[in-house]
Coordinates of C-alpha atoms in Angstrom, one line a residue:
Chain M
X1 CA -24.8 28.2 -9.6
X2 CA -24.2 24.7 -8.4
X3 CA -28.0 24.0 -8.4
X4 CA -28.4 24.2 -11.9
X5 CA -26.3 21.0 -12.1
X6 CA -27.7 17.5 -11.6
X7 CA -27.0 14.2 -10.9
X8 CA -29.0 11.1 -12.9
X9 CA -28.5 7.9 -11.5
X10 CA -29.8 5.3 -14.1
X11 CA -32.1 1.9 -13.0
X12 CA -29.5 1.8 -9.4
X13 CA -30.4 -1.6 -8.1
X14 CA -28.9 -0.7 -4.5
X15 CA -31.2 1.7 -2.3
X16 CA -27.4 2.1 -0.1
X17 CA -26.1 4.0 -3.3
X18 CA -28.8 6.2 -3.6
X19 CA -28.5 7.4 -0.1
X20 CA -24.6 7.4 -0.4
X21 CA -24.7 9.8 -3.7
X22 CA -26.7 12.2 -1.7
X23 CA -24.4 12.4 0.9
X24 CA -21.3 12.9 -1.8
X25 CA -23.4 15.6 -3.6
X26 CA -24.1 17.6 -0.7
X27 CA -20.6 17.4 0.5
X28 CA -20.0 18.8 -2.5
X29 CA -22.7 21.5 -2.6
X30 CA -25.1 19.8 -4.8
X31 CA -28.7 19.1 -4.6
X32 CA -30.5 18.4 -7.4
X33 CA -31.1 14.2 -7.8
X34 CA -32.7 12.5 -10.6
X35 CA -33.4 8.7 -9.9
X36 CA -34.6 6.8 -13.3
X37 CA -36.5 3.8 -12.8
X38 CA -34.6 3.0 -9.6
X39 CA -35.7 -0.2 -8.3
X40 CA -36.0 0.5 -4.2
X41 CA -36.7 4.1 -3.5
X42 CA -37.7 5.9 -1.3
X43 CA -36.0 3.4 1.2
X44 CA -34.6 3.3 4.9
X45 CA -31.7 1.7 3.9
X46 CA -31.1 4.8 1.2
X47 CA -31.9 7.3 4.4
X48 CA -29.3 5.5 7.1
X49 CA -26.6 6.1 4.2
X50 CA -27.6 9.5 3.3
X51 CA -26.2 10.0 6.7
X52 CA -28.0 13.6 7.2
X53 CA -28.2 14.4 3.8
X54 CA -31.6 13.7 3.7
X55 CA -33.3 16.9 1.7
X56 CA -31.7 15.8 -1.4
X57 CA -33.4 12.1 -1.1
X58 CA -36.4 13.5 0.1
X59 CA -36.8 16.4 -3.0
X60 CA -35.1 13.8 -5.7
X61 CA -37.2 13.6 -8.4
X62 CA -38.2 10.2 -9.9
X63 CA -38.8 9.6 -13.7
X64 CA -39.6 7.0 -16.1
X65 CA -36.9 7.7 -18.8
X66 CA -33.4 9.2 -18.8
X67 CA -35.1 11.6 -21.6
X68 CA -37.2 12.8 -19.2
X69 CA -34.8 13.2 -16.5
X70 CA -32.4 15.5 -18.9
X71 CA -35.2 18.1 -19.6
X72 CA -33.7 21.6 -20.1
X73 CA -29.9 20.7 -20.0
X74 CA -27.7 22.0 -22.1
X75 CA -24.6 19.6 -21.3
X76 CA -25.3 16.1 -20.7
X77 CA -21.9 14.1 -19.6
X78 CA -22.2 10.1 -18.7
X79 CA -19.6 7.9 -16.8
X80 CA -18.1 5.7 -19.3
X81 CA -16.1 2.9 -18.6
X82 CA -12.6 3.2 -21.1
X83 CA -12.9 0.7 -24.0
X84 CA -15.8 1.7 -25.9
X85 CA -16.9 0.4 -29.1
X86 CA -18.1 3.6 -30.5
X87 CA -15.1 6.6 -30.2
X88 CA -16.8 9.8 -28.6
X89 CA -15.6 12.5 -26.7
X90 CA -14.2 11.5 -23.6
X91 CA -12.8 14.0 -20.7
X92 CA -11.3 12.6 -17.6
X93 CA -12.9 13.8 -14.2
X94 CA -10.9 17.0 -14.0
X95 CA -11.8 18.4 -17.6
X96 CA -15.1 17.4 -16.6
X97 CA -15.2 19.6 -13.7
X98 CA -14.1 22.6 -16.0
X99 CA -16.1 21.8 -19.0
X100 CA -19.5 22.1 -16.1
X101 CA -18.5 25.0 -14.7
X102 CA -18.0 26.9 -18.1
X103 CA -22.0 25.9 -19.1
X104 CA -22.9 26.8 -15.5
X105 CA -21.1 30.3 -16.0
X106 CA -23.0 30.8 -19.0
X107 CA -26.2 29.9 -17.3
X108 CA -26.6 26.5 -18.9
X109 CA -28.0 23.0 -17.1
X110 CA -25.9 20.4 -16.3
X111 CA -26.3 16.7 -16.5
X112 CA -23.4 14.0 -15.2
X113 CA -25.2 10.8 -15.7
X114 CA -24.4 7.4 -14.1
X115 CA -25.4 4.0 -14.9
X116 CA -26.0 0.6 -13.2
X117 CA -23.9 -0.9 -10.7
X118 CA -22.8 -3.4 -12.9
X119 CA -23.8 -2.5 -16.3
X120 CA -23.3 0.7 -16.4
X121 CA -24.6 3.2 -19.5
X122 CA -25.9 1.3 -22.7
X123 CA -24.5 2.2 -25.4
X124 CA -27.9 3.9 -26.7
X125 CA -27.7 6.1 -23.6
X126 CA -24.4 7.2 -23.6
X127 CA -25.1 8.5 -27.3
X128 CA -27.6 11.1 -25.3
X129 CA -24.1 12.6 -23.7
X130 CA -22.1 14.9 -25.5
X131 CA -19.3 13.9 -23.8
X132 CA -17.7 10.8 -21.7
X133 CA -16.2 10.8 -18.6
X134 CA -14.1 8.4 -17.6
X135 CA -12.3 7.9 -14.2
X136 CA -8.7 6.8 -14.9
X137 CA -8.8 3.8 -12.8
X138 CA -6.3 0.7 -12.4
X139 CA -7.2 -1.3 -15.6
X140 CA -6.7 -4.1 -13.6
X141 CA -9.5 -3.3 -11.1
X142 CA -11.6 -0.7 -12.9
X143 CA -15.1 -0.5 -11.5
X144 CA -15.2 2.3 -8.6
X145 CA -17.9 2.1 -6.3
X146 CA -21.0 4.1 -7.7
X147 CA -21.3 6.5 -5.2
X148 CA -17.9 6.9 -5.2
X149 CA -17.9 7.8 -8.2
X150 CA -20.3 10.5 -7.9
X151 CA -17.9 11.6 -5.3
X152 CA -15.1 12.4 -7.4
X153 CA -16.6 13.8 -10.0
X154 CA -19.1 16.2 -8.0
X155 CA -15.9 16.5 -6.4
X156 CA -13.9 18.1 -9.5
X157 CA -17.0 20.4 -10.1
X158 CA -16.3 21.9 -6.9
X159 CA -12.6 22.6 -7.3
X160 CA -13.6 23.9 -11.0
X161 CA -16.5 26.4 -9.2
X162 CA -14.2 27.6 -6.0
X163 CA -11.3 28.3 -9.3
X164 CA -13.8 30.3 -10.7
X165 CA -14.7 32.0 -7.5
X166 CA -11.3 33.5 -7.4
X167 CA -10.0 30.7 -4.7
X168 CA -11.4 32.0 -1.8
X169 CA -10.2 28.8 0.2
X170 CA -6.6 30.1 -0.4
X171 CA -7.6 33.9 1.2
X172 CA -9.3 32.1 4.3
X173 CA -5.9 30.5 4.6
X174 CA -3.8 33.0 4.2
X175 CA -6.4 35.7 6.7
X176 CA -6.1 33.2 9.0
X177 CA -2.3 33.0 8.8
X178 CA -1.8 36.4 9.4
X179 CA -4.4 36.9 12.3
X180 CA -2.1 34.1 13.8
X181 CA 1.0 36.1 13.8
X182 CA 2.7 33.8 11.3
X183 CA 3.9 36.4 9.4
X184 CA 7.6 34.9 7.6
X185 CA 11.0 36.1 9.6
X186 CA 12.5 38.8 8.0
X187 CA 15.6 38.5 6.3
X188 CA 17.7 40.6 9.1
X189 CA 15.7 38.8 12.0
X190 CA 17.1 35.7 10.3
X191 CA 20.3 36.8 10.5
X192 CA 20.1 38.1 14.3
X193 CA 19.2 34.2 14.6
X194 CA 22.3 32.7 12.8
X195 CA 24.7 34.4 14.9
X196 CA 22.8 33.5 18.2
X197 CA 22.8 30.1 17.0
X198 CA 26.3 30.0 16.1
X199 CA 27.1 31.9 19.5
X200 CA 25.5 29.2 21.6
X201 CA 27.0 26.4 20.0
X202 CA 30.2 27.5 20.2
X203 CA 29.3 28.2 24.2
X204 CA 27.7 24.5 24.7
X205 CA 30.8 23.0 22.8
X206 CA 29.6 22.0 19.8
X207 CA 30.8 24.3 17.5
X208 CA 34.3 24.6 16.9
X209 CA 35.4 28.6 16.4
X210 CA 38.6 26.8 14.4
X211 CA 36.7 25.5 11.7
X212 CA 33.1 26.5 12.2
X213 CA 32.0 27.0 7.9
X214 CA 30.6 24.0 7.3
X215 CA 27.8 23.7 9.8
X216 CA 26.7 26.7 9.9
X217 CA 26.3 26.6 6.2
X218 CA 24.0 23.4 6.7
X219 CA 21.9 25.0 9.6
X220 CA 21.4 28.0 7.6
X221 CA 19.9 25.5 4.6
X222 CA 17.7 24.1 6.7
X223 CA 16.3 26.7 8.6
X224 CA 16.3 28.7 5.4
X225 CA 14.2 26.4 3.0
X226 CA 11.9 26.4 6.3
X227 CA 9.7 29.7 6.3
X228 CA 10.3 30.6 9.9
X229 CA 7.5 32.5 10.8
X230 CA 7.9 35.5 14.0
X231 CA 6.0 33.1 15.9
X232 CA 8.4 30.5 15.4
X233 CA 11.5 32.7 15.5
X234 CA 10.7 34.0 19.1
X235 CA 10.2 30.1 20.1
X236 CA 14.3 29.6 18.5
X237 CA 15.6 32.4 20.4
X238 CA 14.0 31.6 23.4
X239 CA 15.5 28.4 23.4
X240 CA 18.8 29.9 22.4
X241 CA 19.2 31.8 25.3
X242 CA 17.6 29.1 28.1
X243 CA 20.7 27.1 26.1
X244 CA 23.4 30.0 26.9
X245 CA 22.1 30.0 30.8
X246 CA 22.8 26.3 30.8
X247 CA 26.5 26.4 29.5
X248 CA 27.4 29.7 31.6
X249 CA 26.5 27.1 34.5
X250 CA 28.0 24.3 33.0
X251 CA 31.2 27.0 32.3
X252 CA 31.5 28.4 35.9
X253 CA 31.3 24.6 37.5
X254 CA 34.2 24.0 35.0
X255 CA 36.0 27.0 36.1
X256 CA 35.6 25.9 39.6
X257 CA 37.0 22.3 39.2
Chain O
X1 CA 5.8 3.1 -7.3
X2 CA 2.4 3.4 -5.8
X3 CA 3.5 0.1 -3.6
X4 CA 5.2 2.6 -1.4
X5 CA 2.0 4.1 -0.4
X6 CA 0.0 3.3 2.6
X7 CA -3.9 4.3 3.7
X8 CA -3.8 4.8 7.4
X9 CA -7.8 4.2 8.8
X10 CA -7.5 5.1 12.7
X11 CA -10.3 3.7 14.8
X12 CA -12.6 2.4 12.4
X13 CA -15.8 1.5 13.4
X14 CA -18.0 0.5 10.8
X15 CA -16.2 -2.4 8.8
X16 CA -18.1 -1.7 5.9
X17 CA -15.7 1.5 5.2
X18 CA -12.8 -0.7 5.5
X19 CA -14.2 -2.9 3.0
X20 CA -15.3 0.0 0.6
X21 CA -12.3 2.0 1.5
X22 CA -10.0 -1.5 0.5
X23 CA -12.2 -1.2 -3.1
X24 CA -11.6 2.6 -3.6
X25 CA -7.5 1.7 -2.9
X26 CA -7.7 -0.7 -5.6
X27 CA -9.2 1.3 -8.1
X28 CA -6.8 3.4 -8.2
X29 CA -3.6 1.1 -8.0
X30 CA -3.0 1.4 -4.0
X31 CA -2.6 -2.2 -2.3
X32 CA -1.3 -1.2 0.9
X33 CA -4.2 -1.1 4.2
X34 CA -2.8 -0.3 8.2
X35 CA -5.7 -0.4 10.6
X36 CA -5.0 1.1 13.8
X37 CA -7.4 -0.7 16.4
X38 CA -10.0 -1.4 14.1
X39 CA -13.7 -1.9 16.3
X40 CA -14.5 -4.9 13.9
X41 CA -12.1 -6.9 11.5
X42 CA -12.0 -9.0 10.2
X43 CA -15.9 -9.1 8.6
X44 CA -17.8 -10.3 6.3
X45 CA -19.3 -6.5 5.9
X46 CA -16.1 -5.4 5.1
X47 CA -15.9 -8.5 2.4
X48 CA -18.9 -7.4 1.1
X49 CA -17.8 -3.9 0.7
X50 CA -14.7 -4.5 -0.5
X51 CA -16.2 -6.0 -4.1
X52 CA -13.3 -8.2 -5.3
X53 CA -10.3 -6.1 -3.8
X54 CA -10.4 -8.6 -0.8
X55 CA -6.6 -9.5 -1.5
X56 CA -6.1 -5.9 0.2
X57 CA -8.1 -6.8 2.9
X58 CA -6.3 -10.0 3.7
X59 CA -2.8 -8.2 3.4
X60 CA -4.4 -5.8 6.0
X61 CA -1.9 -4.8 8.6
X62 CA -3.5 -4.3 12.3
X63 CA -1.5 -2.6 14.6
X64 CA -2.2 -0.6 17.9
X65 CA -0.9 2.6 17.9
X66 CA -0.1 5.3 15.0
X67 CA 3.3 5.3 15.6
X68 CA 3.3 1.7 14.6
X69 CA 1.1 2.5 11.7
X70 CA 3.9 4.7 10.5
X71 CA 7.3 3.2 11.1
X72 CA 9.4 3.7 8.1
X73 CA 7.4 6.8 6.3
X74 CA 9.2 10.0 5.0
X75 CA 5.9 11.4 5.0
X76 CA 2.4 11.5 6.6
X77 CA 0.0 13.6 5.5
X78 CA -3.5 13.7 8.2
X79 CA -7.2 14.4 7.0
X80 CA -8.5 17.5 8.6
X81 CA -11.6 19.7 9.2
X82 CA -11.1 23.0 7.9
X83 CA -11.5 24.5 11.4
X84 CA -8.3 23.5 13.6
X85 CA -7.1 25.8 16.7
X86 CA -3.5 24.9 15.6
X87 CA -3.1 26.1 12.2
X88 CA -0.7 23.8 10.2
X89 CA 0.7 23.5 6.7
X90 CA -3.3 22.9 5.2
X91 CA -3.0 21.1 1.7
X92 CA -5.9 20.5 -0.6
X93 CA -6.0 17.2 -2.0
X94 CA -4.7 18.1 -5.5
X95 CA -1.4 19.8 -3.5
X96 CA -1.6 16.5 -1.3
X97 CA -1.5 13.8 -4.8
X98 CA 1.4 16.4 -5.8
X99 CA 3.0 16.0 -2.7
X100 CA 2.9 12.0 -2.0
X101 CA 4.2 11.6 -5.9
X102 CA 7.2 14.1 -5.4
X103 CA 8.2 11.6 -2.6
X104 CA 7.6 8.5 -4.3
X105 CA 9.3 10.2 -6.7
X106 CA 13.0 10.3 -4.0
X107 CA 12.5 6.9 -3.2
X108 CA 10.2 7.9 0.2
X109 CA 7.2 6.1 1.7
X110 CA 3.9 7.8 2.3
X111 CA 1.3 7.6 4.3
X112 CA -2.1 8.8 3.8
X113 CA -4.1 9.0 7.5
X114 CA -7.6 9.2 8.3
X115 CA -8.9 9.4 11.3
X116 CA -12.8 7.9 13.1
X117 CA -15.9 8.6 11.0
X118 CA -17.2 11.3 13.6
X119 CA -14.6 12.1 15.7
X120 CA -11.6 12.6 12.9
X121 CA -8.2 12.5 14.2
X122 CA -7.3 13.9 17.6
X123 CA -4.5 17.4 17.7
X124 CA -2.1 15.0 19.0
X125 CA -2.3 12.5 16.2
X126 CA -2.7 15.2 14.0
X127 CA 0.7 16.9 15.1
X128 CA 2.4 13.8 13.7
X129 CA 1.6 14.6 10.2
X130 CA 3.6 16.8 8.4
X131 CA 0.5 18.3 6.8
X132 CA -3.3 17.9 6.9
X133 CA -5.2 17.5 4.2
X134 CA -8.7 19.3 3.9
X135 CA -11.5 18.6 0.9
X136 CA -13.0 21.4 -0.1
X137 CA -16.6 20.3 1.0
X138 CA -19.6 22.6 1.2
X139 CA -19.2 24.2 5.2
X140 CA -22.8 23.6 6.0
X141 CA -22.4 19.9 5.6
X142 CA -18.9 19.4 5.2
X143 CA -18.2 15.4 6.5
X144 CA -17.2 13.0 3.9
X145 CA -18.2 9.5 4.1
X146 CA -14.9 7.6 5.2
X147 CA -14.7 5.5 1.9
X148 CA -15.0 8.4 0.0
X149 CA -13.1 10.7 1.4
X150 CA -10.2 7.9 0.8
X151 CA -11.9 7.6 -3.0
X152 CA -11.1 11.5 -3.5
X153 CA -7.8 11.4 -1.9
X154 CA -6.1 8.2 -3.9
X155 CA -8.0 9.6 -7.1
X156 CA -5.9 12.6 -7.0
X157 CA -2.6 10.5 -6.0
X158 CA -3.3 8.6 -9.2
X159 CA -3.7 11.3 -11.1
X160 CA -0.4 13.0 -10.2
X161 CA 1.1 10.1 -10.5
X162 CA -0.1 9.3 -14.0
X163 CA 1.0 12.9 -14.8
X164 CA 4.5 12.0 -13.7
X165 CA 4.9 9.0 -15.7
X166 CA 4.8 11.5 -18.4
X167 CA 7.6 13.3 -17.5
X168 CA 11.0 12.3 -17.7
X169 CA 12.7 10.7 -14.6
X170 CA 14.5 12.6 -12.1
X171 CA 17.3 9.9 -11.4
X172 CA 20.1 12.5 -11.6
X173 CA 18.4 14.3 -8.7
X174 CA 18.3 10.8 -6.8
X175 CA 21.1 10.2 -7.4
X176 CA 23.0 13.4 -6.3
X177 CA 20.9 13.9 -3.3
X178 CA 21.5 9.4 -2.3
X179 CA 25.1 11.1 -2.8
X180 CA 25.3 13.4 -0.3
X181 CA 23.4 12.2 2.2
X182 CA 20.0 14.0 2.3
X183 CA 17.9 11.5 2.1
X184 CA 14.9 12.7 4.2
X185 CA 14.7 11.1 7.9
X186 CA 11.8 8.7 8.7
X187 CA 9.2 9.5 10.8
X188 CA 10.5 7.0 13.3
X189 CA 13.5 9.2 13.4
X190 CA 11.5 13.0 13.4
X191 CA 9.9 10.8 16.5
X192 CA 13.1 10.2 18.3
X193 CA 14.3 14.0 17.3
X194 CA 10.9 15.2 18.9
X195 CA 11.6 13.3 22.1
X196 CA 14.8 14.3 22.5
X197 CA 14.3 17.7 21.7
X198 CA 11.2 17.3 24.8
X199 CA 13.8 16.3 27.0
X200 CA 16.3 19.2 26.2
X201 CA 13.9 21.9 26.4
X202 CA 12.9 20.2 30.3
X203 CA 16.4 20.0 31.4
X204 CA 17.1 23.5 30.4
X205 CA 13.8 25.1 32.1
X206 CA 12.1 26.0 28.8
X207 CA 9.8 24.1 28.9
X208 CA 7.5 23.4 31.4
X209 CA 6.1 19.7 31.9
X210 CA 2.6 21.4 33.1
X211 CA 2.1 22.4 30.4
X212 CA 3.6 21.3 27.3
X213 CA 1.5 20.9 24.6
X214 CA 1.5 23.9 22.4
X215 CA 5.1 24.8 22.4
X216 CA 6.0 20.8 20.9
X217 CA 3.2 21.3 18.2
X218 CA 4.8 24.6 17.3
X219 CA 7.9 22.9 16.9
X220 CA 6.9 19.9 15.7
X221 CA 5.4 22.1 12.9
X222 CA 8.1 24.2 11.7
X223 CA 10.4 20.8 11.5
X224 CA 7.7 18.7 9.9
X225 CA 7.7 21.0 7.2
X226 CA 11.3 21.1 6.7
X227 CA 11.9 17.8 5.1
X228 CA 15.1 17.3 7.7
X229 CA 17.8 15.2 6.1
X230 CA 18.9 12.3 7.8
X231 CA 22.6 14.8 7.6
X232 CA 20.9 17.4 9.2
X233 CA 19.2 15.4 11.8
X234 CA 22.4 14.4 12.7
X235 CA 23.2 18.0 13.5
X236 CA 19.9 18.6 15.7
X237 CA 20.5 15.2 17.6
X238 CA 24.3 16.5 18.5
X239 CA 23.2 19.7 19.3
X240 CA 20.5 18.5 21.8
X241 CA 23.2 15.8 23.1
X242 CA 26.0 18.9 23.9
X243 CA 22.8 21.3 25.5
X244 CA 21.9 18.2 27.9
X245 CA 25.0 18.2 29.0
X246 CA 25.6 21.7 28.9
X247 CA 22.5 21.8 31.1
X248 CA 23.4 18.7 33.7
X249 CA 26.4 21.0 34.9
X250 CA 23.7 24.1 35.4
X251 CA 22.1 21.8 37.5
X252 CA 25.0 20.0 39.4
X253 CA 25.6 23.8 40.0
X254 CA 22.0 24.6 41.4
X255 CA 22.2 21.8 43.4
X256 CA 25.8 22.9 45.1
X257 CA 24.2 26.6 45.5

């Protein structure tokens, strides 16, 4: 799916950025690149930055117009700095992300356009985008880095396309959790644990069987809020009872004196 | 609010990603750069890169050690490959932004930590985070450039943190919790728990010098994810203090046998 969206970088005056936005895209999964009238491509420069992601420079496609490099998309977006003269749809990166996937689902092309380094999108370009992007960045210092700006928003499309896929990043996580043994304590193991703890404090001296509410009540917040896996609670006990074997010896040396 | 924040870069060697990475801070409203043993800084590469956000660059701090790096913070949160033998609480970086502003939020300082460009951060740096942090990247070609994995990071930060300003303020929650006490211990502190709960766990035979890697990561887990009031830490500190002793007469006792 991710293939039938690409990136347009617009008359990019720095070959470093070129190589930099391929590396972000394929990070990301993408690898369709459109380069208009870039002015130093193919370059070494672009390949060093690329940094291995050198398929998508070497199958980027270069064109003469940004007409020509949105052939066949259905949804073109462009990077829009905030104060625009003419009022247009704008989306921030995240409803970008969503508003991609939801063509892509439907089998639509995808454009996310970028301008120059400096200049960014005319004005006669970004009327070619149905919507505007724009990266909510200190309005002090707006201007993000243009690759870096590929980055989060190839970025968002991801997030948007593994939500769609049903979030298999969270299943990985939670198979590997339980393959790991790090099932959560049951309630009644928890309990087992309290009263060890509170047994071997009172043994070491710490705990005072007169008045012994209060901490407890703190230990049992603490431990509680924690999700104490099996794992975990064998690694508590343990220590519980190497505790206890310590303060019988420190007991019988008393007893002794 | 965002003041509070600090980017962590650990072993950097290219300073052109500590120029670019000051930039993408800036961007997004983040002033505050540690450089743990930087190869090469100052530089005019990284002057270059950093495209006008030099004043972050010149209020650089360069220290030697992470534990430097992150006197003070409430939280640290470590980039990650997906792939770790220890598994560990894994955020993505939306969860992550959440995360940092919900601290912010009490008061706490964060720190965000990334680690060499193709080494990442060792286990034992990463067991001083609380949580890593994974992007979601495409497996087959999964490695960020440095700059931007800080771009996608601080992007999300911002945009949690401009989601908060919507939302009324939780002073009444400060408040109460400034009230009794729970404000969270700093990592300086969980650093001086971890230590002393080392020691214990030697002087009472559970743990065995030898070997003790695994078991401290384990634990170091379960009470990095706690968020341990500086109340409860306390608690764990007087515990530790009575089982010492507790163990010092098992020992005396030995030693008369």
């Amino acid at each position: 799916m991710l293939q039938n969206i690409r990136v347009v970088l617009v008359n990019t005056s720095h070959p470093g950025n070129i190589g930099a936005t391929a590396r972000a895209m394929k990070t990301m999964g993408l690898s369709r690149l459109v380069l208009v009238q870039p002015e130093d491509f193919p370059s070494l420069v672009a390949e060093a930055r690329a940094s291995g992601a050198t398929d998508v420079l070497e199958s980027a496609q270069v064109v003469d117009s940004l007409e020509q490099a949105l052939v066949g998309c259905n949804l073109v977006l462009g990077t829009s700095a905030r104060d625009r003269r003419i009022p247009w749809p704008l989306l921030d990166p995240r409803e970008c992300g969503e508003t991609c996937v939801e063509q892509l689902e439907q089998g639509g092309e995808v454009a996310l356009v970028f301008g120059r380094e400096y200049a960014g999108l005319t004005n006669e370009e970004l009327q070619r985008c149905q919507f505007h992007v724009h990266i909510p960045s200190d309005p002090s210092f707006g201007s993000l880095n243009l690759a870096a700006a590929v980055q989060v928003l190839t970025y968002e499309v991801r997030m948007s396309w593994l939500a769609a896929r049903g979030r298999p990043t969270k299943m990985e996580k939670v198979e590997t959790t339980a393959m790991l043994g790090t099932q959560p304590a049951t309630m009644d193991e928890m309990e087992l644990y309290y009263a060890h703890l509170e047994q071997t404090l009172v043994d070491i001296g710490f705990l005072d069987p007169e008045k012994p509410r209060h901490l407890m009540a703190r230990l049992r917040k603490l431990y509680g809020r924690s999700a104490v896996s099996r794992l975990e609670m064998n690694i508590l006990r343990g220590i519980l009872t190497e505790t206890q074997k310590a303060a019988r010896g420190e007991a019988r040396k008393r007893g002794e004196e």
